[in-house]
Coordinates of C-alpha atoms and ligand atoms in Angstrom, one line a residue:
M30 CA -17.2 -17.6 32.2
K31 CA -17.5 -21.8 31.7
P32 CA -17.8 -23.1 28.0
I33 CA -21.6 -23.7 27.3
T34 CA -23.3 -26.7 25.8
F35 CA -26.5 -26.0 23.4
T36 CA -28.7 -27.0 20.7
L37 CA -28.6 -25.3 17.5
N38 CA -31.1 -26.3 15.2
G39 CA -30.9 -30.4 16.4
A40 CA -27.5 -30.2 16.3
P41 CA -25.3 -30.3 19.7
Q42 CA -22.4 -27.4 19.3
D43 CA -20.3 -28.1 22.2
N44 CA -19.8 -24.2 22.8
G45 CA -20.8 -21.3 21.5
L46 CA -18.5 -18.6 19.3
E47 CA -18.4 -21.5 17.0
D48 CA -21.7 -20.9 16.1
V49 CA -21.1 -17.4 14.5
A50 CA -19.5 -19.6 11.9
L51 CA -23.3 -21.5 12.0
H52 CA -26.0 -18.7 12.2
S53 CA -25.7 -14.8 11.6
G54 CA -27.9 -13.8 14.3
F55 CA -26.3 -15.7 17.0
V56 CA -23.5 -12.6 17.9
S57 CA -26.2 -10.3 17.5
R58 CA -28.4 -12.4 20.8
C59 CA -25.1 -12.7 22.7
V60 CA -24.1 -9.3 22.8
V61 CA -28.1 -8.0 23.4
A62 CA -28.0 -10.3 25.9
A63 CA -24.5 -10.1 27.6
R64 CA -23.4 -6.4 27.1
S65 CA -25.7 -5.4 29.9
Q66 CA -25.6 -8.9 31.8
G67 CA -22.9 -11.2 31.3
A68 CA -23.0 -14.6 31.0
A69 CA -26.1 -15.6 32.5
L70 CA -27.7 -14.0 29.9
L71 CA -25.6 -14.7 27.6
C72 CA -26.0 -17.9 28.8
A73 CA -29.8 -18.0 28.5
A74 CA -29.9 -16.3 24.7
L75 CA -27.3 -19.3 24.4
L76 CA -30.1 -22.0 24.9
A77 CA -33.1 -20.0 23.5
G78 CA -31.2 -20.1 20.0
C79 CA -31.4 -17.6 17.6
R80 CA -33.6 -17.1 14.5
A81 CA -32.2 -13.8 12.9
A82 CA -32.7 -13.9 8.5
P83 CA -29.6 -16.1 7.5
L84 CA -26.6 -13.1 5.9
A85 CA -26.4 -12.7 2.2
E86 CA -23.0 -14.3 1.8
A87 CA -20.5 -14.7 -0.4
P88 CA -17.4 -16.7 -0.8
A89 CA -14.0 -14.9 -2.0
G90 CA -14.5 -13.4 -5.3
Q91 CA -18.3 -13.3 -5.3
A92 CA -20.7 -10.7 -4.7
A93 CA -23.4 -11.2 -1.9
V94 CA -25.9 -8.9 -2.3
A95 CA -27.4 -6.5 -0.3
D96 CA -29.7 -4.2 0.4
S97 CA -29.2 -2.3 3.9
A98 CA -25.8 -3.3 4.8
M99 CA -22.3 -5.0 4.4
V100 CA -19.0 -6.2 5.7
V101 CA -16.0 -7.4 3.5
S102 CA -13.2 -9.5 5.2
A103 CA -10.6 -11.5 5.1
S104 CA -11.8 -13.4 8.0
P105 CA -14.9 -15.1 7.3
R106 CA -15.7 -14.9 11.2
A107 CA -14.7 -11.4 11.3
A108 CA -17.1 -10.4 8.6
R109 CA -20.3 -12.3 10.2
V110 CA -19.3 -10.3 13.8
G111 CA -19.5 -6.7 12.0
A112 CA -22.5 -7.4 9.7
S113 CA -24.0 -9.4 13.5
M114 CA -23.2 -5.7 14.9
L115 CA -24.7 -3.4 12.1
R116 CA -28.0 -5.1 12.6
L117 CA -28.2 -5.0 16.3
G118 CA -28.8 -1.5 15.4
G119 CA -24.8 -0.7 15.3
N120 CA -23.3 1.6 13.0
A121 CA -20.4 1.8 10.4
V122 CA -17.8 2.4 13.2
D123 CA -19.7 -0.3 16.5
A124 CA -19.2 -2.8 12.6
A125 CA -15.6 -1.8 12.4
V126 CA -14.6 -1.7 16.0
A127 CA -15.7 -5.5 16.8
V128 CA -14.6 -6.5 13.3
A129 CA -11.4 -4.8 14.1
F130 CA -11.0 -7.2 18.0
T131 CA -12.3 -9.7 16.1
L132 CA -9.1 -9.9 13.7
A133 CA -7.0 -9.8 16.7
V134 CA -8.3 -13.4 17.9
T135 CA -8.9 -15.2 14.7
Y136 CA -6.6 -13.7 11.7
P137 CA -3.2 -12.8 14.3
T138 CA -1.2 -12.8 10.9
A139 CA -2.3 -9.4 10.6
G140 CA -5.3 -8.7 12.8
N141 CA -3.6 -7.1 16.5
L142 CA -3.8 -5.6 19.9
G143 CA -0.3 -4.9 19.4
G144 CA -0.3 -3.5 16.0
G145 CA -1.4 0.1 14.3
G146 CA -3.8 1.2 11.9
L147 CA -5.8 3.7 9.4
M148 CA -9.3 4.3 9.5
L149 CA -11.3 6.4 6.9
A150 CA -14.8 7.0 7.9
R151 CA -17.5 8.7 6.1
I152 CA -20.1 9.1 8.8
N153 CA -23.3 11.4 8.5
G154 CA -22.1 12.9 4.9
E155 CA -18.6 13.8 6.5
T156 CA -15.2 12.2 6.2
M157 CA -12.4 12.0 8.9
A158 CA -9.2 9.6 8.2
L159 CA -8.0 8.2 11.6
D160 CA -4.1 7.3 12.4
F161 CA -3.7 5.1 14.7
R162 CA -0.1 4.3 13.6
E163 CA 3.1 3.0 15.8
V164 CA 5.6 5.2 16.6
A165 CA 9.3 4.7 17.4
P166 CA 9.9 4.4 21.5
Q167 CA 11.7 7.5 23.1
A168 CA 15.0 5.3 23.0
A169 CA 14.7 4.6 19.2
T170 CA 18.1 6.1 17.3
R171 CA 18.4 6.6 13.7
D172 CA 20.2 3.6 12.7
M173 CA 19.6 1.5 15.7
Y174 CA 18.9 -1.8 13.2
L175 CA 21.9 -1.0 11.7
D176 CA 25.4 -3.3 12.5
A177 CA 29.1 -2.1 13.5
R178 CA 30.4 -1.8 9.7
G179 CA 26.8 0.3 8.8
E180 CA 24.8 -3.3 6.9
P181 CA 20.8 -3.3 8.5
T182 CA 20.5 -6.2 10.3
D183 CA 16.9 -8.6 10.7
R184 CA 16.4 -6.8 13.9
S185 CA 14.5 -4.1 12.4
V186 CA 12.4 -7.5 11.7
T187 CA 12.1 -10.2 13.9
G188 CA 12.3 -9.7 18.3
A189 CA 11.1 -7.1 20.1
L190 CA 13.4 -4.5 19.1
A191 CA 11.0 -4.1 15.9
V192 CA 8.5 -3.7 18.1
G193 CA 6.8 0.1 17.6
V194 CA 4.7 1.7 20.2
P195 CA 1.4 -0.2 19.8
G196 CA -1.8 2.3 18.5
S197 CA -4.6 -0.1 18.1
V198 CA -6.3 -0.2 21.0
A199 CA -6.5 3.0 21.2
G200 CA -8.2 4.5 17.9
L201 CA -10.0 2.1 18.0
Y202 CA -11.2 3.4 21.4
E203 CA -11.0 7.0 19.9
A204 CA -12.7 6.0 17.0
H205 CA -16.0 4.4 18.9
R206 CA -16.0 7.4 21.8
K207 CA -16.7 10.0 18.4
Y208 CA -18.7 7.4 16.6
G209 CA -20.0 4.5 18.4
A210 CA -23.4 3.9 18.9
L211 CA -23.4 0.7 20.6
P212 CA -21.9 -0.1 24.2
W213 CA -18.0 0.2 24.2
R214 CA -18.0 -3.6 25.7
A215 CA -20.7 -4.5 23.3
V216 CA -18.3 -4.3 20.7
I217 CA -16.3 -5.8 22.3
Q218 CA -17.5 -9.3 23.2
P219 CA -18.1 -11.4 20.9
A220 CA -13.8 -11.3 20.1
M221 CA -13.5 -11.6 23.8
E222 CA -15.6 -15.2 23.6
L223 CA -14.0 -16.1 20.6
A224 CA -10.7 -16.5 22.7
E225 CA -12.5 -17.4 25.8
Y226 CA -13.7 -20.3 24.0
G227 CA -12.1 -20.9 20.9
F228 CA -13.0 -21.5 17.1
R229 CA -11.7 -24.0 15.0
A230 CA -8.7 -23.5 12.8
D231 CA -9.1 -23.8 9.5
A232 CA -6.6 -24.1 6.5
S233 CA -5.1 -20.2 6.4
F234 CA -5.4 -19.7 9.8
V235 CA -2.7 -23.5 9.7
E236 CA -1.1 -22.4 6.6
D237 CA 0.1 -19.0 8.4
L238 CA 0.9 -20.2 11.1
E239 CA 3.4 -23.3 9.7
D240 CA 5.3 -20.1 7.1
N241 CA 6.2 -18.9 10.1
L242 CA 6.8 -21.3 12.8
P243 CA 10.6 -20.6 12.8
R244 CA 10.5 -16.9 13.6
F245 CA 8.1 -17.1 16.5
S246 CA 9.4 -16.3 19.7
P247 CA 8.8 -19.1 22.7
S248 CA 5.6 -16.8 23.8
T249 CA 4.5 -16.6 20.5
K250 CA 5.1 -21.0 20.0
A251 CA 3.7 -21.5 23.6
L252 CA 0.1 -20.0 21.9
Y253 CA 0.2 -21.1 17.8
A254 CA 2.4 -24.3 18.6
P255 CA 2.7 -25.6 21.5
N256 CA 3.8 -28.7 21.2
G257 CA 6.6 -27.7 19.1
V258 CA 3.6 -27.8 16.0
P259 CA 1.0 -25.9 14.6
F260 CA -2.3 -26.4 15.5
D261 CA -4.3 -28.8 13.4
T262 CA -7.0 -28.1 11.2
G263 CA -10.1 -28.3 12.8
M264 CA -8.5 -28.4 16.3
K265 CA -10.3 -26.1 18.4
F266 CA -7.7 -22.7 19.5
R267 CA -7.9 -20.9 22.4
N268 CA -6.3 -17.5 24.2
A269 CA -7.5 -17.6 27.6
D270 CA -4.4 -14.4 27.6
L271 CA -6.0 -13.0 24.9
A272 CA -9.5 -13.4 26.4
K273 CA -8.8 -12.1 29.6
T274 CA -6.8 -8.8 28.5
L275 CA -9.8 -8.1 25.8
R276 CA -11.9 -8.3 28.9
L277 CA -9.4 -5.4 30.6
I278 CA -10.0 -3.5 27.8
A279 CA -13.9 -3.8 27.5
E280 CA -14.1 -2.6 31.1
R281 CA -11.2 0.4 31.3
G282 CA -11.5 1.2 27.6
A283 CA -7.9 1.9 26.4
A284 CA -6.1 2.2 29.9
G285 CA -6.8 -1.4 30.1
F286 CA -4.1 -1.8 27.9
Y287 CA -2.0 1.7 28.1
E288 CA -1.8 1.5 31.4
G289 CA -1.9 -1.1 34.9
E290 CA -1.6 -4.9 33.5
T291 CA -1.1 -4.8 29.6
A292 CA 1.4 -2.5 30.1
D293 CA 3.5 -4.0 32.5
L294 CA 3.4 -7.1 30.5
I295 CA 4.3 -5.6 27.4
V296 CA 7.7 -3.7 28.9
A297 CA 8.0 -6.9 30.9
E298 CA 8.5 -8.9 27.0
M299 CA 10.2 -5.9 26.5
Q300 CA 12.9 -6.5 28.9
R301 CA 13.6 -10.1 28.1
G302 CA 13.8 -9.7 24.5
G303 CA 15.5 -6.9 24.3
G304 CA 13.2 -4.6 23.0
I305 CA 12.8 -0.6 24.3
I306 CA 9.1 0.0 25.0
T307 CA 8.6 1.3 28.1
L308 CA 5.2 2.2 30.5
E309 CA 6.0 6.3 29.4
D310 CA 5.8 5.4 25.6
L311 CA 2.8 3.3 26.4
K312 CA 0.6 6.0 28.7
R313 CA 2.1 8.6 25.9
Y314 CA 0.5 7.1 23.0
Q315 CA -2.0 9.7 20.8
P316 CA -4.1 8.3 17.6
K317 CA -5.1 11.7 15.6
W318 CA -7.6 12.8 13.5
R319 CA -6.8 13.7 10.4
K320 CA -7.8 15.9 7.3
P321 CA -8.0 12.9 4.2
V322 CA -6.9 13.2 1.0
E323 CA -9.1 14.2 -1.7
F324 CA -8.9 14.4 -5.2
T325 CA -11.6 13.8 -8.6
Y326 CA -10.6 11.7 -10.8
R327 CA -13.3 11.2 -14.0
G328 CA -15.7 12.9 -12.2
H329 CA -15.5 10.7 -8.7
R330 CA -15.1 12.3 -5.5
V331 CA -12.0 10.6 -4.3
L332 CA -11.1 9.9 -0.9
T333 CA -8.2 8.4 1.2
M334 CA -5.7 8.7 3.4
P335 CA -3.5 11.0 4.1
P336 CA 0.2 10.8 5.4
I337 CA 1.4 9.1 7.5
S338 CA -0.1 6.9 5.1
S339 CA 2.0 7.6 1.7
G340 CA -1.4 6.1 0.0
G341 CA -3.8 8.4 -0.6
L342 CA -1.6 11.6 -2.4
T343 CA 0.5 8.3 -4.5
L344 CA -3.3 7.5 -5.8
A345 CA -4.0 10.6 -6.2
L346 CA -0.8 11.6 -8.4
T347 CA -1.0 8.7 -10.1
A348 CA -4.6 8.8 -11.5
G349 CA -4.0 12.4 -12.1
M350 CA -1.2 11.7 -14.6
L351 CA -3.9 9.0 -15.4
E352 CA -7.2 11.3 -16.5
G353 CA -5.1 12.4 -19.2
F354 CA -5.0 9.1 -20.6
D355 CA -8.1 8.1 -22.5
L356 CA -7.7 3.9 -20.8
R357 CA -10.9 2.8 -21.5
A358 CA -10.2 3.4 -25.6
M359 CA -6.8 1.1 -24.9
G360 CA -8.8 -1.8 -22.8
A361 CA -8.5 -3.2 -19.7
N362 CA -5.2 -5.3 -18.9
S363 CA -3.6 -3.8 -22.6
A364 CA -0.2 -3.7 -23.2
D365 CA -1.0 -0.1 -23.5
A366 CA -3.3 0.7 -20.3
I367 CA -0.4 -1.5 -18.6
H368 CA 2.5 0.8 -19.9
V369 CA 0.9 4.2 -19.4
I370 CA -0.8 3.2 -15.7
A371 CA 2.8 1.6 -14.7
E372 CA 4.7 4.7 -16.1
A373 CA 2.9 6.7 -14.7
E374 CA 3.2 4.6 -10.8
R375 CA 6.8 4.6 -10.8
E376 CA 6.5 8.4 -12.0
A377 CA 4.6 8.5 -8.0
F378 CA 6.2 5.6 -6.1
L379 CA 9.6 8.2 -7.1
R380 CA 8.5 11.2 -5.0
R381 CA 6.3 8.4 -2.3
N382 CA 10.3 6.8 -1.1
T383 CA 12.0 10.5 -1.3
L384 CA 9.4 13.1 0.2
L385 CA 6.9 11.2 2.6
A386 CA 6.6 10.8 5.9
D387 CA 4.9 11.3 9.3
P388 CA 3.4 15.2 8.9
D389 CA 5.0 16.2 12.3
F390 CA 8.0 15.7 11.7
V391 CA 8.8 16.7 8.2
T392 CA 6.9 19.3 5.8
I393 CA 4.6 17.2 4.0
P394 CA 4.5 19.4 0.0
T395 CA 0.9 17.9 -0.2
E396 CA 0.6 20.4 -3.8
R397 CA 3.0 18.1 -5.5
F398 CA 1.0 15.2 -5.3
L399 CA -2.5 17.2 -6.0
S400 CA -1.7 20.0 -8.2
P401 CA -3.1 18.9 -11.6
D402 CA -0.1 20.9 -13.4
T403 CA 2.6 18.8 -11.6
A404 CA -0.3 15.6 -13.3
R405 CA 0.3 17.4 -16.3
V406 CA 4.1 17.7 -16.5
L407 CA 4.6 13.9 -15.2
R408 CA 1.9 12.6 -17.5
T409 CA 4.5 14.1 -20.8
R410 CA 7.3 12.0 -19.7
I411 CA 4.9 8.9 -19.7
G412 CA 6.3 7.4 -23.2
R413 CA 10.3 7.8 -23.2
T414 CA 12.5 5.2 -23.5
K415 CA 13.4 3.3 -20.5
H416 CA 16.3 2.7 -19.3
T417 CA 16.2 -1.2 -17.1
L418 CA 18.2 -0.8 -13.6
S419 CA 20.4 -3.6 -13.6
A420 CA 20.5 -4.6 -9.9
L421 CA 17.1 -6.0 -8.8
P422 CA 16.6 -6.2 -5.4
P423 CA 15.2 -8.6 -2.9
D424 CA 11.5 -9.6 -3.4
P425 CA 9.1 -8.5 -0.7
V426 CA 7.7 -11.2 1.8
R427 CA 5.4 -13.1 0.8
G428 CA 2.4 -14.4 2.4
R429 CA -0.5 -13.2 4.4
H430 CA 0.4 -10.2 6.7
T431 CA -1.6 -7.0 6.6
T432 CA -5.8 -6.5 6.4
H433 CA -8.4 -4.2 5.3
F434 CA -12.0 -4.7 4.9
S435 CA -14.4 -2.5 4.6
V436 CA -18.4 -1.8 5.9
V437 CA -21.3 0.6 5.5
D438 CA -24.4 1.1 7.7
G439 CA -28.2 2.1 6.8
Q440 CA -28.1 5.1 6.8
G441 CA -25.4 4.6 3.9
N442 CA -22.3 5.5 6.5
A443 CA -18.6 3.4 5.3
V444 CA -15.9 3.0 7.4
A445 CA -12.9 1.6 4.6
L446 CA -10.2 0.6 7.2
T447 CA -6.8 -1.4 7.2
T448 CA -4.9 -2.9 9.8
T449 CA -1.4 -4.2 10.9
L450 CA 1.3 -6.3 12.0
N451 CA 3.0 -5.7 9.4
T452 CA 4.9 -8.6 8.0
G453 CA 2.6 -12.3 9.1
F454 CA 3.1 -12.4 13.4
G455 CA 4.7 -9.4 12.8
S456 CA 7.9 -9.6 14.8
A457 CA 7.2 -12.6 16.0
V458 CA 7.1 -11.7 20.0
S459 CA 4.3 -12.4 21.8
V460 CA 3.4 -10.1 24.8
S461 CA 3.4 -13.2 27.5
G462 CA 0.1 -13.6 29.8
A463 CA -1.7 -11.1 27.6
G464 CA -1.8 -13.3 24.5
F465 CA -1.2 -11.8 21.7
L466 CA 1.3 -10.5 19.4
L467 CA 3.7 -7.7 19.0
N468 CA 4.1 -5.6 15.3
N469 CA 7.3 -5.5 13.6
E470 CA 6.4 -1.5 12.1
M471 CA 10.1 -0.5 13.0
D472 CA 11.4 -1.8 9.4
D473 CA 8.2 0.5 7.9
F474 CA 11.3 3.5 8.5
T475 CA 14.6 4.5 6.2
V476 CA 16.5 1.8 8.4
S477 CA 18.8 2.6 5.7
T478 CA 18.6 4.5 2.3
E479 CA 20.9 1.5 0.3
V480 CA 18.8 -1.1 0.8
V481 CA 15.1 -1.8 0.3
N482 CA 13.1 -3.1 3.8
Q483 CA 10.9 -6.1 3.5
M484 CA 8.2 -4.4 1.7
G485 CA 10.8 -4.3 -1.6
L486 CA 11.1 0.0 -0.8
R487 CA 14.3 1.9 -0.4
Q488 CA 12.7 4.9 1.4
G489 CA 15.0 8.2 2.1
E490 CA 16.2 10.4 4.4
A491 CA 13.2 12.0 5.9
N492 CA 11.7 8.4 7.4
A493 CA 14.4 8.5 9.0
I494 CA 13.9 6.7 12.6
V495 CA 13.2 10.0 15.4
P496 CA 11.8 9.2 18.7
G497 CA 8.0 9.6 18.9
K498 CA 7.9 9.8 14.6
R499 CA 5.3 7.3 13.1
M500 CA 7.0 5.3 9.9
L501 CA 5.6 5.7 6.5
S502 CA 2.8 3.6 5.7
S503 CA 1.5 2.2 2.3
M504 CA -2.2 1.5 3.7
T505 CA -4.6 3.2 1.7
P506 CA -8.0 3.2 3.2
T507 CA -10.5 4.7 0.1
I508 CA -14.0 5.6 -0.5
V509 CA -15.2 7.1 -3.9
L510 CA -18.6 8.9 -3.8
D511 CA -21.4 8.9 -6.1
S512 CA -22.6 12.0 -8.0
S513 CA -24.9 12.8 -4.6
G514 CA -21.8 12.7 -2.0
A515 CA -23.3 9.0 -1.4
P516 CA -20.3 5.8 -0.9
L517 CA -20.0 4.9 -4.1
L518 CA -16.3 2.2 -3.6
V519 CA -15.1 1.4 -0.4
T520 CA -11.8 -0.4 -1.0
G521 CA -8.3 -1.2 -0.1
A522 CA -6.0 -3.9 0.5
S523 CA -3.1 -5.3 2.0
G524 CA 0.1 -6.0 0.3
G525 CA 2.5 -2.8 1.1
A526 CA 3.5 -0.6 -1.8
R527 CA 0.8 -3.7 -3.4
I528 CA -1.7 -2.1 -1.9
I529 CA -1.6 2.1 -3.2
T530 CA -1.3 -0.5 -7.4
A531 CA -4.0 -2.9 -5.2
V532 CA -6.6 0.5 -4.3
L533 CA -6.1 2.2 -8.3
Q534 CA -6.6 -1.1 -10.4
V535 CA -10.1 -1.8 -8.5
M536 CA -11.4 2.1 -8.9
L537 CA -9.8 2.4 -12.5
N538 CA -11.5 -0.8 -13.2
V539 CA -14.8 0.3 -11.5
I540 CA -14.6 4.0 -13.4
D541 CA -12.4 4.0 -16.6
F542 CA -13.4 -0.4 -17.3
Q543 CA -17.0 0.2 -15.7
M544 CA -16.5 -3.2 -14.5
P545 CA -19.2 -5.5 -12.1
L546 CA -17.3 -5.7 -8.8
P547 CA -16.6 -8.9 -9.0
E548 CA -15.2 -9.1 -12.1
A549 CA -12.9 -5.5 -11.3
M550 CA -12.3 -7.7 -8.1
R551 CA -10.8 -10.5 -10.3
A552 CA -8.5 -9.2 -12.8
P553 CA -5.4 -9.4 -13.7
R554 CA -3.4 -7.3 -11.3
F555 CA 0.0 -5.7 -11.7
H556 CA 2.2 -3.7 -10.2
A557 CA 5.0 -1.1 -11.5
Q558 CA 6.7 1.6 -8.5
D559 CA 10.5 3.8 -8.8
F560 CA 12.5 0.5 -7.5
P561 CA 13.4 -1.3 -9.2
D562 CA 12.4 -0.6 -12.4
R563 CA 10.0 -3.0 -13.4
I564 CA 6.8 -4.4 -14.0
D565 CA 4.9 -7.5 -12.0
L566 CA 2.5 -9.3 -14.0
S567 CA 0.1 -11.8 -12.6
M568 CA 0.2 -14.5 -15.4
P569 CA -1.6 -16.5 -16.4
G570 CA -4.6 -13.6 -16.4
I571 CA -2.5 -11.5 -18.0
A572 CA -1.7 -12.6 -21.7
E573 CA 1.7 -13.7 -23.0
S574 CA 1.4 -11.4 -26.2
T575 CA 1.0 -8.5 -23.9
A576 CA 3.9 -9.0 -21.5
V577 CA 5.6 -9.7 -24.6
A578 CA 4.5 -6.6 -26.1
L579 CA 5.3 -4.5 -23.1
E580 CA 8.5 -5.9 -23.4
A581 CA 8.9 -4.7 -26.7
R582 CA 8.0 -1.0 -25.2
G583 CA 11.6 -0.9 -23.2
H584 CA 10.3 -2.7 -19.8
T585 CA 11.5 -5.1 -17.8
V586 CA 9.2 -7.2 -17.3
R587 CA 8.8 -10.2 -13.9
R588 CA 6.0 -13.1 -14.6
K589 CA 4.2 -14.5 -11.1
E590 CA 1.8 -17.3 -10.5
G591 CA -0.2 -17.9 -7.8
P592 CA -2.1 -16.1 -5.2
L593 CA 0.4 -14.1 -3.3
G594 CA 3.1 -11.5 -4.9
F595 CA -0.3 -8.5 -5.9
G596 CA -2.5 -6.4 -3.3
W597 CA -5.6 -8.5 -1.9
A598 CA -8.2 -5.8 -1.7
Q599 CA -11.4 -5.7 0.0
S600 CA -14.2 -4.1 -1.7
I601 CA -18.0 -2.8 -1.8
L602 CA -19.8 -1.0 -4.7
R603 CA -23.0 0.1 -4.6
S604 CA -24.9 -0.7 -7.7
G605 CA -28.3 -0.6 -8.7
G606 CA -29.4 0.7 -5.4
K607 CA -28.0 -2.4 -3.6
W608 CA -24.4 -3.0 -1.8
H609 CA -22.2 -5.7 -3.7
G610 CA -19.4 -7.6 -1.5
V611 CA -16.4 -8.5 -2.6
S612 CA -13.7 -9.7 -0.6
E613 CA -10.9 -10.9 -2.5
P614 CA -10.8 -13.7 -5.0
R615 CA -7.1 -14.5 -4.3
G616 CA -7.5 -15.3 -0.2
H617 CA -10.0 -16.4 2.0
G618 CA -12.5 -14.4 3.5
I619 CA -16.0 -13.2 2.3
A620 CA -18.6 -10.2 2.1
A621 CA -21.4 -11.0 4.2
G622 CA -24.7 -8.5 4.6
F623 CA -28.6 -8.4 4.6
Ligands
DON4 O1 1.5 0.3 6.7 C1 2.1 -0.3 5.7 O2 2.7 0.0 5.1 C2 3.0 -1.5 5.8 N1 3.4 -1.8 7.1 C3 1.3 -2.8 5.2 C4 2.3 -4.0 5.4 C5 1.5 -5.1 4.2 O3 0.7 -4.7 3.9 C6 1.9 -6.2 4.3 N2 1.3 -7.2 3.2 N3 1.6 -7.8 2.6

C-alpha cells in the first residue's frame, strides 16, 4: 500500500493514520472499507473524509464521561483505535484486541507481539480469564542465569537468552476467536496501517527510547535509533517490517506468528544472540482459559486474575484483612490507614512470594488466600511491634514498563487487559526482518532465591525455572461488580509488584473512601511488600507529618518524589448512569468514549 494524501477539514494530511490523532471517526471508516476490499476502498474512505461525532476524550488524570462505551489506555492512539472499533459495532473484546495490537506499534516499551499478557473479561454476564503468559523454552534449566559461582547474571534481563516463548498473538487470537464480532483482519488493520504509514513520535515515545538506548541490540537500534540516536519528537516513525508481520497475522491468524516466516525469523534471532527458543517451542505455545478469582469486599463482588498471576489472590488476601478495619473512619492517606494497609500488604506478599507459581506445575493453596478465617487470623497480627530489616535491596527498575488498558462496550461487557515485555523494551532484542521486540519475562522466574529480581521481588522455589512452565506475574486486571452484577469498576495497572498495591488503592479509594474516579486515581500512592520491610510513600502527596507518624510506629519509610516508582493504573467507573474513564494521572494516556 502506498501512503495516501488527503484533505481533512480543509487541511492537507500527509498520510492516513496520523489522522487517528485528529479525527475519531477515521479508523472506523478505514476499517469498514479496508476489511474486505483492501487499500482501494480505504483510500476512498479517506478521501471522503469522515464525519462521526468526536469522541469524549480526557487527558491523563481527568475523567472522560460517556453514555455508551469507554477505552482507557496509556497510548492515546491505541485508546482511539479501541473506541473506533466499538463505534464500528465491535464489542469490548474486538476493541481490546485492536488496542493490544496498536500498542505493539505505538507503545513499544510495553505493547508487544513478542511478550505476553493477562485478560479478564466480563461478557454477557459471565467472567473469563485468559492467560497468555510466556513460557520457559524446552531447553531452559533451573540455574541457567547463574554464573560459575552461583551468582545471578544479567542474562535474564538483556539479550536473547532472557526471552520466554511469546504468548500475546496466540492470546489475542484466542480471545477474538471466542468472543470477537468484527472480522479478525479489521481488528488488526489500524495497527498494521500505523506501522506501515507511521505516526509522529511524541515526547513519551522518545523518552522511552532514550532511556533504553544503551541496552538495545543492533536489530533494535536499527528500528528505533537508525543513526545511533533515537527519533526526535515530531519525526514520523514507520516500521515496515512490523507492518509485514501484522499482515501475516491478519492473513493467517496465530499461525502467521508461530509458524512460517515470522517463526523462522524469531529462531534466527535466537541463534544470532545465544537464545534458546526453537520452532517447536513456538508451535507448542497455547494460551489458557482460567477460572477467575472471585471474592467479596464490603458487599462488592470483585473478579480478578487467578494464577499464573499472583495479583488476584494477593489482592483478595489483602482486602480480606482490611475488611476488618474501618478505613473510612481512619481517613484516606492518614497514618492509621497507611499503617494497616501496608501491614496487610506485607503479610499477603509473604505468601505471594513463597506459595504462588504456575498452577500447572505447583499446587496453589487458593484457600489460604481466600478464606475469611486466614484473613481474620492474619488481621490480628496487624499492630504488632515492627522489626526493621537492615539490608535494603536495590530499587526495582524505573520507567515505563508493562501497560494496562480497560474497555467497556455498549452492551455492558468489560475487558481489563495487562500486557508486557516485562521491563521497558523487554530483552531489548528485536526480531530482524519482523520489526518487533522480544520480552525478558524469564526474569520473573525465581532466578535465585537469594536476590531480588528486577521488580524488587525475592521469590521462592515454587517459581523456579522448568521447561514449559510460566513465570509468576503480578499483573492484576480486575473488575468490580455492582449489586446487579454489572461492571462497576474496571481497572488494572503496570508497575511490577506495585501493580497489586495500585489496584488495591484504586479499589479502596472508590469503595471505602468513596472518591470520584479522578480523585481515586490522583490520590498519592504508597506501597509495601514483605521484603524489604519498608513503606514507599509518594511525596509530597502524602504529608510529611504522616511519614513521621509512620516512622514513630516503627516503619522504615522511603519518601519518593516524581511520577515513577508506583503502579500506573487505567480505570473506568460506572457512576450516575455513565462511564467515567480516567487514565493514569502520572502518565500520558487518555480516556476516550462515546
Ligand atoms: O508480570 C509481571 O509481574 C511483570 N513482568 C510486570 C512488569 C511490570 O509491570 C513492569 N512495570 N513497571
